[in-house]
Coordinates of C-alpha atoms in Angstrom, one line a residue:
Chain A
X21 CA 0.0 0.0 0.0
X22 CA 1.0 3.7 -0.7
X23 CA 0.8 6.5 1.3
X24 CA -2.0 6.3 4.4
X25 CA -5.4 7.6 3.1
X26 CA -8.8 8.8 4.8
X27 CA -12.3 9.4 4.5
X28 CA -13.3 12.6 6.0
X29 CA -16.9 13.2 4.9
X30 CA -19.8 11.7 3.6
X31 CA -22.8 12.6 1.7
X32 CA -25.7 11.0 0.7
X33 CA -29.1 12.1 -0.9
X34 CA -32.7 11.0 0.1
X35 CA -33.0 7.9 -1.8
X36 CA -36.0 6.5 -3.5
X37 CA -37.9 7.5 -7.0
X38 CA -36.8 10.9 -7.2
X39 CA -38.8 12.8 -10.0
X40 CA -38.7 15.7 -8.0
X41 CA -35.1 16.7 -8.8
X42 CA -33.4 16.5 -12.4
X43 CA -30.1 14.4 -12.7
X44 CA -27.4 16.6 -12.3
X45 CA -29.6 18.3 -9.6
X46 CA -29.6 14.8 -7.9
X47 CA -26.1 14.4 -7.9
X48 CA -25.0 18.3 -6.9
X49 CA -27.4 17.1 -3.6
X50 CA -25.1 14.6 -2.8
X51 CA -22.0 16.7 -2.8
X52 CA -23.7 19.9 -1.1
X53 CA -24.2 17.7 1.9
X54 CA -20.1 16.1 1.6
X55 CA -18.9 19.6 1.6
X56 CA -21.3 20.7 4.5
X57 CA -20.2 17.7 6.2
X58 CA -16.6 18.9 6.1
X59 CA -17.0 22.8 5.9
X60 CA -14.6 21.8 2.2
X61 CA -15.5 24.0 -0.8
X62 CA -14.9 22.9 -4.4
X63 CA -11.7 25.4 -5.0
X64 CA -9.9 22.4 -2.0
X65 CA -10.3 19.4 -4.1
X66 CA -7.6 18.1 -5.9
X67 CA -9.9 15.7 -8.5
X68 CA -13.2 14.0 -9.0
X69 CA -13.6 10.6 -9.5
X70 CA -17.5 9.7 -10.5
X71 CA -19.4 6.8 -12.1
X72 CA -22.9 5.3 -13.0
X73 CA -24.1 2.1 -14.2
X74 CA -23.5 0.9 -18.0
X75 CA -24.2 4.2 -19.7
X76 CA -27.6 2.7 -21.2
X77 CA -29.0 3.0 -18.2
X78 CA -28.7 6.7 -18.4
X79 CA -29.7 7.3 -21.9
X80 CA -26.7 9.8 -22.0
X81 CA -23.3 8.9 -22.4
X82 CA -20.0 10.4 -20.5
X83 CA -22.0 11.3 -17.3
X84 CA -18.7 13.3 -15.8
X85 CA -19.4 15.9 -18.5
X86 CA -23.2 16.0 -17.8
X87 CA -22.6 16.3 -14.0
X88 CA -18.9 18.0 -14.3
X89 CA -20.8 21.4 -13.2
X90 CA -23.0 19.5 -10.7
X91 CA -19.4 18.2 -8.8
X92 CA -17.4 21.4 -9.6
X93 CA -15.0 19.2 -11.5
X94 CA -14.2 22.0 -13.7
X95 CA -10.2 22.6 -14.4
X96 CA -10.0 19.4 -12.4
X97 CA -8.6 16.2 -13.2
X98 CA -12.0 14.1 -13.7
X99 CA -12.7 10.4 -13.8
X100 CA -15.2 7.8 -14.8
X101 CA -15.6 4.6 -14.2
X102 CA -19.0 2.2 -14.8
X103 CA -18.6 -1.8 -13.7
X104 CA -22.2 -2.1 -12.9
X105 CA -23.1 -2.7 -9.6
X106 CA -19.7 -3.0 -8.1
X107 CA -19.4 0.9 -9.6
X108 CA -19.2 2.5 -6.5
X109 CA -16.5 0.6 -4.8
X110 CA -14.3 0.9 -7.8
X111 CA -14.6 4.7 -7.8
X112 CA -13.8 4.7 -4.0
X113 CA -11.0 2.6 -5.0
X114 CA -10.0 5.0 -8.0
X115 CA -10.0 8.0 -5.4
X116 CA -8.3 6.1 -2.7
X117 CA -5.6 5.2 -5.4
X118 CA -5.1 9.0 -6.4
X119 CA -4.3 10.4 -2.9
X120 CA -2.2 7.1 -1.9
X121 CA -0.2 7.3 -4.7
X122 CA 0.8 11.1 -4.1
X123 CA -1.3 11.9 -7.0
X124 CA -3.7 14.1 -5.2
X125 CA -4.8 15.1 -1.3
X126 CA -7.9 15.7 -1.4
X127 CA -10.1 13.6 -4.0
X128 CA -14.5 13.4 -4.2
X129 CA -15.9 10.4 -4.6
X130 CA -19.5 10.4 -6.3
X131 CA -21.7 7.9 -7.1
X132 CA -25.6 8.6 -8.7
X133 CA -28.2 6.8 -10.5
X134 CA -31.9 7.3 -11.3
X135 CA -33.0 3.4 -11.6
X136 CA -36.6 5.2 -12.3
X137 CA -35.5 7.1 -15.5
X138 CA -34.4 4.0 -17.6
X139 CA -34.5 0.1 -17.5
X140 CA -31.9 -1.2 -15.3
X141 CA -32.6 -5.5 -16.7
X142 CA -32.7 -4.2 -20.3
X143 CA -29.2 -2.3 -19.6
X144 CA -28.0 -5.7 -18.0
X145 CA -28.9 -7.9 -20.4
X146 CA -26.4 -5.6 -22.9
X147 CA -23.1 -6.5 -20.9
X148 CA -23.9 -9.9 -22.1
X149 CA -23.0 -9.9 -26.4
X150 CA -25.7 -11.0 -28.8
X151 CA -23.5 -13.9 -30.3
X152 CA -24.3 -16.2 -27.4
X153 CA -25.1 -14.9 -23.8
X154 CA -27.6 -12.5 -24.0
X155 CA -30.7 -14.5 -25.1
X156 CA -30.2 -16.3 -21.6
X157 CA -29.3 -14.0 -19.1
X158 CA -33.0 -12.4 -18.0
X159 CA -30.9 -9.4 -16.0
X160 CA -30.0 -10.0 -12.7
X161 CA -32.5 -11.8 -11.0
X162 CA -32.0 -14.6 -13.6
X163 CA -28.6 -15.2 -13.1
X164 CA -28.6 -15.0 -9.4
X165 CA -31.7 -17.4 -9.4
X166 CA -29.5 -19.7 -11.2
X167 CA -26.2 -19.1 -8.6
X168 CA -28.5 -19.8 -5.5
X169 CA -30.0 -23.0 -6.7
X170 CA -26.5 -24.0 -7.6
X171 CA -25.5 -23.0 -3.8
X172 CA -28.4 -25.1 -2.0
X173 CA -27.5 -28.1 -4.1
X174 CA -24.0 -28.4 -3.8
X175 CA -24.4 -28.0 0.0
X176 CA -27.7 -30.1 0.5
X177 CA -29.2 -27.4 2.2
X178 CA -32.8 -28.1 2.6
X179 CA -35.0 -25.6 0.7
X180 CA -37.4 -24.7 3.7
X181 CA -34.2 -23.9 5.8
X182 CA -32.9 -21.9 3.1
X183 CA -36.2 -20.1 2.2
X184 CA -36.1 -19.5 6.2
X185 CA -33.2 -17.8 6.4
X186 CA -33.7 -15.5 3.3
X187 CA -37.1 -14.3 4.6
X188 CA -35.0 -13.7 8.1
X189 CA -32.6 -11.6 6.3
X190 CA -35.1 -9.9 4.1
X191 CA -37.2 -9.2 7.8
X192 CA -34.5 -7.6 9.6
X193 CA -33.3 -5.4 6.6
X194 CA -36.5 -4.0 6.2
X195 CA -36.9 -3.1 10.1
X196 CA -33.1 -1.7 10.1
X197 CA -34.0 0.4 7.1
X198 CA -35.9 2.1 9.7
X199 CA -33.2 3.4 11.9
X200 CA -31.6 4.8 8.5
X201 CA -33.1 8.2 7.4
X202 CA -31.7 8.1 3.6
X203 CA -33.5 4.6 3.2
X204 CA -35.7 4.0 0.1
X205 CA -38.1 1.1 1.5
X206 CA -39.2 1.2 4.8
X207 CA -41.7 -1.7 4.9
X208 CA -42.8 -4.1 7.9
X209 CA -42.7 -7.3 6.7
X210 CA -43.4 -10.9 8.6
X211 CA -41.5 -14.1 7.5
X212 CA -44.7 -15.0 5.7
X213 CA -45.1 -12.3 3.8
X214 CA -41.4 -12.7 2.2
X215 CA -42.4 -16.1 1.7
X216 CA -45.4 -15.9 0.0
X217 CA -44.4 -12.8 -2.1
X218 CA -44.4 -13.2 -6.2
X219 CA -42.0 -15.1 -7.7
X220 CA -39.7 -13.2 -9.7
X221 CA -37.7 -15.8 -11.1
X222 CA -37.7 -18.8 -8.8
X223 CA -36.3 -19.3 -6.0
X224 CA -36.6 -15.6 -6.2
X225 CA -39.0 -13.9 -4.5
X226 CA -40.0 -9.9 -4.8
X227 CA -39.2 -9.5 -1.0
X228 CA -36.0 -11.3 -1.6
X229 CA -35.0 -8.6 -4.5
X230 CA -33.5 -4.8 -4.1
X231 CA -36.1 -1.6 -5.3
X232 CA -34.8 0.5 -8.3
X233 CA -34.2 3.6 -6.5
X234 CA -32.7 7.4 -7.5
X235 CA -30.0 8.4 -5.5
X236 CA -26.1 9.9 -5.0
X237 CA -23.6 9.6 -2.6
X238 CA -20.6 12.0 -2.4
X239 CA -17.5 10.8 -0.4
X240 CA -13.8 12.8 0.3
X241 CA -10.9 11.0 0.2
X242 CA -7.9 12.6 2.5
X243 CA -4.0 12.3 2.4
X244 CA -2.4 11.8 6.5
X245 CA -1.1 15.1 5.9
X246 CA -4.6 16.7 5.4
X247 CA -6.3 14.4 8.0
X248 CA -4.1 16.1 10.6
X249 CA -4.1 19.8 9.0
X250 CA -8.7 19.8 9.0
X251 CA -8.3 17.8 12.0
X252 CA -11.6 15.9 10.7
X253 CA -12.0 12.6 12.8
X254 CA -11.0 9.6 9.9
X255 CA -12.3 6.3 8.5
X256 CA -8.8 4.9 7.5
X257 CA -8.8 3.0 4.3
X258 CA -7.1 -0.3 6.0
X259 CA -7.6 -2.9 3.2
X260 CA -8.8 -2.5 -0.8
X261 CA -9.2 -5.7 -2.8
X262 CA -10.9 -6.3 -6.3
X263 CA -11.2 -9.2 -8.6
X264 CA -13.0 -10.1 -12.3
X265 CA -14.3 -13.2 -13.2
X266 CA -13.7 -14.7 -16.8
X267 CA -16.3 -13.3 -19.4
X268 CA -18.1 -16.6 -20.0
X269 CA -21.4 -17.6 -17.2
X270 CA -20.8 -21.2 -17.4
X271 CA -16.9 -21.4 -17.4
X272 CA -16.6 -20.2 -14.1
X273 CA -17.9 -21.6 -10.3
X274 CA -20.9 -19.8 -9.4
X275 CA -20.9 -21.1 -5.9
X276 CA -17.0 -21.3 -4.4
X277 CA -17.4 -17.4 -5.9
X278 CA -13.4 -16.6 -6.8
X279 CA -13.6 -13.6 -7.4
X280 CA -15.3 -12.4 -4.3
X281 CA -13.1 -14.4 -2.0
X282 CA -10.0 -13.4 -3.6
X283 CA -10.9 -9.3 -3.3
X284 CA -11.6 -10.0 0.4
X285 CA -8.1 -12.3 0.7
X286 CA -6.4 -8.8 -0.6
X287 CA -8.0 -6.4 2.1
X288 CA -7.5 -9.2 4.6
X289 CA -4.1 -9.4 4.1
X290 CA -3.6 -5.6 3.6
X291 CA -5.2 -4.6 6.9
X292 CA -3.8 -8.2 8.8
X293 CA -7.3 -9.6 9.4
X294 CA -6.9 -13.5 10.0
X295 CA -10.3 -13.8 11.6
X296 CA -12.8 -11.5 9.9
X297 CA -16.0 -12.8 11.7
X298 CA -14.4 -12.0 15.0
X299 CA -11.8 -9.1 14.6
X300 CA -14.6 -6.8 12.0
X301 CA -17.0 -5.2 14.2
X302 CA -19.9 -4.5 11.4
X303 CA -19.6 -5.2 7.4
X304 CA -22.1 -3.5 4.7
X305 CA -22.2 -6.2 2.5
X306 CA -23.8 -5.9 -1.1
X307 CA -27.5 -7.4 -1.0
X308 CA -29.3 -6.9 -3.9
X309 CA -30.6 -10.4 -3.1
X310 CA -31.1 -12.1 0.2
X311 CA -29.9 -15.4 -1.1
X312 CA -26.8 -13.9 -2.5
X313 CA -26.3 -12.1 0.8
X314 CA -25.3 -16.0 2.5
X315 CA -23.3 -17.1 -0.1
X316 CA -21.1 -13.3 0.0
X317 CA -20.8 -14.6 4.4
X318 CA -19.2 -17.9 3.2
X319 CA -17.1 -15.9 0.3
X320 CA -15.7 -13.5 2.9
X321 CA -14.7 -16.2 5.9
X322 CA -17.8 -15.3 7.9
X323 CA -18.4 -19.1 8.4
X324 CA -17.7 -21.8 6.5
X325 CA -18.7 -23.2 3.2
X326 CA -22.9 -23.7 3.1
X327 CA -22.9 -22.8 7.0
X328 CA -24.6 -19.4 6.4
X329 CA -28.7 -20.1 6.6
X330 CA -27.8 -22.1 10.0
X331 CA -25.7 -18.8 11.4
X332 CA -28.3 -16.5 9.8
X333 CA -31.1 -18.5 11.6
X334 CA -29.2 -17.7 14.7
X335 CA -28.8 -14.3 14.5
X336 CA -25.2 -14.3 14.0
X337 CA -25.6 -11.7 11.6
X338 CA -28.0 -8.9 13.4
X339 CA -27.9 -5.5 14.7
X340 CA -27.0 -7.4 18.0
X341 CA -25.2 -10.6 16.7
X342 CA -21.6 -11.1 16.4
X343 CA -20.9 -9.7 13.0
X344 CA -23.8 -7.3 12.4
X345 CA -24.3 -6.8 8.5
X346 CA -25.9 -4.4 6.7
X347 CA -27.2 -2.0 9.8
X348 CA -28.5 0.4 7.0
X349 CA -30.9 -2.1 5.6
X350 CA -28.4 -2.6 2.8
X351 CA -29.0 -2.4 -1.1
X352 CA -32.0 -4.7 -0.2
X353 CA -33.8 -1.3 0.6
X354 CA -31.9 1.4 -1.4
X355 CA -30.2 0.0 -4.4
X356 CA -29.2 3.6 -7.0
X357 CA -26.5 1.3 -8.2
X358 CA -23.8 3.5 -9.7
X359 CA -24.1 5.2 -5.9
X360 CA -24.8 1.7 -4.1
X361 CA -21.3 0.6 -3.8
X362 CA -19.9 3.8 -2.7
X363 CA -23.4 4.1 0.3
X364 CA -21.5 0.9 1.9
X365 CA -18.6 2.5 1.7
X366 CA -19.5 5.7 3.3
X367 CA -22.1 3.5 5.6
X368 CA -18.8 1.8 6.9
X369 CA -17.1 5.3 7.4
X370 CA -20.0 6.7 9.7
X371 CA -19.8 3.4 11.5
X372 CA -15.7 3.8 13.0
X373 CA -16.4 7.4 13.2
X374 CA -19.3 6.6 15.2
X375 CA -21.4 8.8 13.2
X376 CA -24.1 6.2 12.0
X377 CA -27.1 7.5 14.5
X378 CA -30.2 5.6 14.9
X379 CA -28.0 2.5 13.1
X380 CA -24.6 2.6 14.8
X381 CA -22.8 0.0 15.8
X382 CA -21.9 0.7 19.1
X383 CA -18.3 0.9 19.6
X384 CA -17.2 0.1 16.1
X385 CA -13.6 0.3 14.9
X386 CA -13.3 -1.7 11.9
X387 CA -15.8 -2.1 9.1
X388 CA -16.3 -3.8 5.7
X389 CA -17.9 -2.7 2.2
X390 CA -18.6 -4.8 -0.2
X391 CA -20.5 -4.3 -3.9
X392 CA -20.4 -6.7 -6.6
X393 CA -20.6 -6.4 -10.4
X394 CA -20.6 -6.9 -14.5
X395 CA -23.5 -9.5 -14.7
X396 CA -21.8 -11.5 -12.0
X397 CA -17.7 -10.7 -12.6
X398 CA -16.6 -8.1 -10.4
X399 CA -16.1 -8.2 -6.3
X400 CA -14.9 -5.0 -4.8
X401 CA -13.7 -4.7 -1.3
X402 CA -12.7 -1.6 0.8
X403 CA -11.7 -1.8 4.7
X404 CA -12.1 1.1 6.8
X405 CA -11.1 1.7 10.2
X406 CA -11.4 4.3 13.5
X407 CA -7.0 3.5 13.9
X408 CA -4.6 3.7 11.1
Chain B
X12 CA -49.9 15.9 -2.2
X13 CA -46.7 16.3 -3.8
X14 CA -46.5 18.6 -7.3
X15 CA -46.3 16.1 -9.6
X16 CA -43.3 17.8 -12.1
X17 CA -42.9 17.4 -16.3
X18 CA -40.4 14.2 -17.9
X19 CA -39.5 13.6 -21.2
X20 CA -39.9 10.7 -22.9
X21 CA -37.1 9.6 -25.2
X22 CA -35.4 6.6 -26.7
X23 CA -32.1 5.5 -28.6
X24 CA -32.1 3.0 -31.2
X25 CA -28.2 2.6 -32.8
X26 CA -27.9 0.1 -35.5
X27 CA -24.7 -2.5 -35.0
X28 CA -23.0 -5.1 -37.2
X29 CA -20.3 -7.0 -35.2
X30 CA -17.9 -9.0 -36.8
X31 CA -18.0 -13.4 -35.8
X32 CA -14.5 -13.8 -36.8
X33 CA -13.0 -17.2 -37.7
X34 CA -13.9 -19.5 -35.0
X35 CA -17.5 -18.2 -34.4
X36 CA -18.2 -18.3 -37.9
X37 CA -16.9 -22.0 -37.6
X38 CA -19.2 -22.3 -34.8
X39 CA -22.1 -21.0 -36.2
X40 CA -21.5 -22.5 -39.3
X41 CA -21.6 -26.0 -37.1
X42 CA -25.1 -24.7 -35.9
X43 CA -26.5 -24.6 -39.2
X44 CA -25.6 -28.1 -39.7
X45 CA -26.9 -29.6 -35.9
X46 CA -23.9 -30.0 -34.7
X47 CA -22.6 -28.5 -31.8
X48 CA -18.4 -27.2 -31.9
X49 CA -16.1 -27.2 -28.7
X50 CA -12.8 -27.1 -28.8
X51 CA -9.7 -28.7 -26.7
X52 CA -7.2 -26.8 -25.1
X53 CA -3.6 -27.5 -26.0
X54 CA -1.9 -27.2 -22.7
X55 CA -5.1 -27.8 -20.0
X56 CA -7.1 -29.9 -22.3
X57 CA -10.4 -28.9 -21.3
X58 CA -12.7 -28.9 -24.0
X59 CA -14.7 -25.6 -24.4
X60 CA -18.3 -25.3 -26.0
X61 CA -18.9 -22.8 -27.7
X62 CA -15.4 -22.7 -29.3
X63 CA -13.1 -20.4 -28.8
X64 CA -9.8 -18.2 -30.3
X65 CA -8.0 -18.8 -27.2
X66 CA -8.3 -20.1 -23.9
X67 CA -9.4 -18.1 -21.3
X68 CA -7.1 -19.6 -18.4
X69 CA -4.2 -20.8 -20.8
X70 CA -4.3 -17.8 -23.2
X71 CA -2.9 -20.0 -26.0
X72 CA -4.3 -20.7 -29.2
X73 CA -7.2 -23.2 -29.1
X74 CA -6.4 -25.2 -33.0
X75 CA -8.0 -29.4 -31.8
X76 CA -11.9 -28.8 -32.7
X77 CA -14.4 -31.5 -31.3
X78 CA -17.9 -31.9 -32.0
X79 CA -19.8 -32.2 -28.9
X80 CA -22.5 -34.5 -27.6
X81 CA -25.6 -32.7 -27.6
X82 CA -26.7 -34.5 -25.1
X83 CA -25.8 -33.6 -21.6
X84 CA -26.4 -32.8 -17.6
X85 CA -28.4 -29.9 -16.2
X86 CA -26.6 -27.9 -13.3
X87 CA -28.8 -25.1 -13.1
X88 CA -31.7 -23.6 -14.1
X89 CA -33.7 -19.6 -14.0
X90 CA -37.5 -20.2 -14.6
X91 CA -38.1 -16.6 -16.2
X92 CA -41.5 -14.9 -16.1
X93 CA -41.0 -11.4 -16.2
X94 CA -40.6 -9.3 -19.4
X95 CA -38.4 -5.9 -19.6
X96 CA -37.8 -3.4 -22.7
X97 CA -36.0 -5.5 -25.8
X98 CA -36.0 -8.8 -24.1
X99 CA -34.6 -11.2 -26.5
X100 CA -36.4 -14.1 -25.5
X101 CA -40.3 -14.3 -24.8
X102 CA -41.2 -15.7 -21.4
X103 CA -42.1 -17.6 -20.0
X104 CA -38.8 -19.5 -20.6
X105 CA -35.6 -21.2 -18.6
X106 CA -32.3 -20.6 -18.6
X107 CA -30.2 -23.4 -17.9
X108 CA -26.2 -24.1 -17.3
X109 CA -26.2 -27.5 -19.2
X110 CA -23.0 -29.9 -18.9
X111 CA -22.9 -31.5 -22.4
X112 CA -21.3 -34.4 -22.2
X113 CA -17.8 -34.8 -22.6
X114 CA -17.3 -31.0 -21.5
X115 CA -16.0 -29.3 -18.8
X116 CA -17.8 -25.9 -18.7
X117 CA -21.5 -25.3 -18.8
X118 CA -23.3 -24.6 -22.2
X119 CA -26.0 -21.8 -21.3
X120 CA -29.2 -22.2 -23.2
X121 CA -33.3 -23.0 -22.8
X122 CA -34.8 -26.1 -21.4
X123 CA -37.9 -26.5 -23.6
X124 CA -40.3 -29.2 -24.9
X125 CA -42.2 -29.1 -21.5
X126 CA -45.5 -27.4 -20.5
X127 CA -44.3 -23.9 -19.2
X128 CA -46.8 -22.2 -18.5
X129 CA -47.7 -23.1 -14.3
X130 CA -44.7 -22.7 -12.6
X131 CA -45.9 -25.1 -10.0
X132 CA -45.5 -28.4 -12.6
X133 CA -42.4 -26.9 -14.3
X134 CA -41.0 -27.6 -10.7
X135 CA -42.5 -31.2 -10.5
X136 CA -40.3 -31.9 -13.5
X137 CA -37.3 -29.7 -13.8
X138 CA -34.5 -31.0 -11.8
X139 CA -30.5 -30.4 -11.3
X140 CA -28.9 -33.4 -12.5
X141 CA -31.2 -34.7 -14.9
X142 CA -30.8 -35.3 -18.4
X143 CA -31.2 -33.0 -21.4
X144 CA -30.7 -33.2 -25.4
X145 CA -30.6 -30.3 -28.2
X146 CA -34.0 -30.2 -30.0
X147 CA -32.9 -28.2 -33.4
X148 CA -35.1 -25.7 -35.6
X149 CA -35.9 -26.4 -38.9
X150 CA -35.2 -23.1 -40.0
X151 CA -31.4 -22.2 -39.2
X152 CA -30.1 -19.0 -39.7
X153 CA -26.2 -20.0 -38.5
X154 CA -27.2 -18.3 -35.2
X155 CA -27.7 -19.9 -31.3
X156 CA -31.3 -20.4 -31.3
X157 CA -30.9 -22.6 -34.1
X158 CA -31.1 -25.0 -31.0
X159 CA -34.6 -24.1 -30.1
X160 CA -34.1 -25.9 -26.4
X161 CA -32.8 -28.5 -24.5
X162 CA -35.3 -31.0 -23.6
X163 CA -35.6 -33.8 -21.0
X164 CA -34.7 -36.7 -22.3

């Protein structure tokens, strides 16, 4: 690792379907409230690093000239990068990689969508190419339908206990979504209603799947030197680890997911975790399905391989279990995905900074975010910490 | 009440012709004649399906070509009944990772010939692990839906 590197600030928008704002009005939301959260103006920031989902879901292409007003990226170096759902945790990773390389001192982060404006399973469907792929892959849902079924099997999980424990996890999301005030769904729901809801694409069920929602979330990366000089109180960027898949769905292992335990190996290893269940205090782990939310626990070392409905039954992974996950409700309740990746990672800075209100942790110090992306390729990981 | 504000409604439609190459054409070419085209991989020796230039994990040149059974092993399945903007396939349909045999990746592609249209049989029938093989079109363009499904066998 380079040079140490901090997040000072956060911002985030109400999230939800936001008709009531234009685009670049949506985004400059999210980076009034960063620079109000650290009394910053745009003339102190040394770059802007932004991103969205696959441009198709925009409708406009090369967002960071759209919104280069809306972030006061003007005369700046300026950045974009779009990996689908995993979008915001490589722009936090871009940023991060700017100021510890010596590059910059002061870098924003932002992440928008407006999943209300376009057609977020159409725009999937195009990562896959027309030769082959794409008649097959019904967006997201489809695929993950596919990974989950593959996951119960190879384990013999029984599909009642699984089905349990994604209606558990889908149950407490909704009631932590609550406690967070820039939630999009805030729903009671009952076990039974989660398992009797729709089937999307089986074992799929609509309370098992993220809302579209429109939202932004600014972040400020800091260098040591200006975490001392603003004397703001710091999430230390302790780990960063990313991985890709190969391109083709069936050439890979769905289930022993590489690419997601490989991008949490990295972090481990960068900020010395051996034990992550018992040295992380909370992790924001990307949810867009409850399913896919056990198999990320066995991915990252929470438990063992196919242990995760049994933990999750337990309530292992709680507000008040051992590793809480997802306090915020998660992309399970919010999901603007060009900002989702970059909400866990600011989600995990207001946890160590203690900052998280109705949702902290209490005594956090070290927290992991997590968003996955492409159809199914990429895993991002960033660790953030109270201590550098 | 909240004042409900104006939208535009607009759409992009860009026109595309992308280029096969040699092996897809090969491939496709294969299609057009039933028959199914993997290829074996010089130094691992996995045999790939659909063909490819190169191999992904080896990243050297992919030259032995095999014809494939087209019969083979379901691992997975997607039962799809939702429709979005451009879909290429009508639902209800399934997705399926398929093992063909003789293979060692999974062949993505429908599981057909079966009454689709209560979820609540397709589960009575469809199972991981059971047997599926190619049921072809008569009317092949040199393009993947020239298999029209996979059906048990």
């Amino acid at each position: 690792m380079g040079r140490p590197v901090a997040i000072i600030g956060v911002g985030q928008t109400y999230h939800g379907r936001r008709m009531d704002v234009s685009y670049p009005e949506l985004v400059r939301e999210a980076v009034m409230a960063v620079f109000k959260d650290t009394g910053l103006t745009p003339d102190d920031i040394d770059g802007v690093v932004s991103g969205t989902m696959p441009s198709m879901m925009e409708g406009i292409a090369l967002t960071h000239f759209y919104f280069a007003d809306a972030m006061q990226a003007v005369g700046k170096p300026i950045m974009k990068t779009e990996t689908c759902g995993s979008t915001g945790v490589s722009i936090a990773q871009t940023a991060y990689y700017w100021v510890s390389s010596g590059a910059a001192d002061l870098v924003l982060a932002v992440g928008h969508e407006k999943m209300n404006e376009g057609n977020s399973q159409a725009t999937m469907t195009t990562v896959a190419e027309p030769f082959y792929q794409r008649y097959f892959i019904s967006g997201a849902p489809g695929v993950f339908s596919m990974q989950s079924q593959m996951w119960t099997a190879r384990y013999g999980i029984p599909e009642e206990k699984t089905r349990d424990a994604a209606a558990f996890i889908s149950v407490t999301h909704h009631d932590d979504a609550f406690d967070n005030p820039y939630a999009h769904i805030k729903l009671k729901v009952s076990m039974e209603d989660v398992k009797n809801s729709r089937i999307i694409t089986y074992p799929v069920r609509l309370l098992d799947v993220c809302p579209n929602s429109d939202g932004a979330c600014a972040v400020i990366f800091a260098s040591e030197k200006m975490v001392k000089k603003l004397k703001k109180k710091p999430a230390w960027v302790r780990g960063v680890g990313y991985r890709g898949e190969e391109y083709f769905f069936g050439d890979s292992d769905k289930v022993v997911w590489e690419a997601a335990i490989q991008a949490a190996q990295q972090a481990y290893d960068q900020a010395g975790i051996r034990n992550p269940r018992k040295e992380l205090d909370v992790a924001e782990v990307y949810n867009p399905f409850t399913f896919q939310e056990m198999l990320f626990y066995e991915c990252f070392g929470f438990c063992e391989l196919g242990e995760s409905p049994d933990l999750v039954l337990k309530g292992t992974f709680t507000r008040k279990g051992e590793l809480p996950c997802d306090p915020s409700g998660g992309t399970l309740c919010t999901n603007p995905i060009g900002a989702t990746g970059l909400i866990r990672v600011a989600e995990a800075a207001l946890q160590v900074t203690g900052k998280a209100g109705a949702h902290q942790i209490p005594g956090a110090k070290l927290a992991l975010a997590h968003a996955m992306g492409g159809v199914d390729q990429f895993n991002g990981i960033m660790i953030l910490g109270s201590e550098l | 009440m909240t004042k409900e504000f104006r939208t535009v409604k607009t759409e992009i439609r860009l026109p595309y012709e992308l280029a096969y190459g040699e092996t897809w054409t090969r491939f496709f070419d294969g299609m057009q004649e039933k028959k199914i085209y993997g290829n074996t991989c010089p130094k691992c020796n996995r045999v790939l399906v659909p063909a490819r230039a190169f191999c992904p994990r080896c990243f050297v040149d992919m030259d032995k070509w095999v014809e494939v059974s087209q019969e083979g092993t379901l691992i997975a399945w997607s039962y799809t009944n939702y429709k979005y903007y451009g879909m290429p396939t009508e639902p209800p349909f399934i997705g399926a990772l398929i093992r063909l045999d003789g293979t060692d990746v999974n062949f993505l592609h429908l599981l057909g010939g079966i009454d689709l249209s209560n979820f609540e049989e397709v589960r009575k029938i469809v199972k991981n692990g059971m047997k599926l093989k190619a049921v072809w079109s008569d009317d092949r363009k040199a393009h993947i839906m020239d298999i029209k499904y996979f059906k048990p066998v």
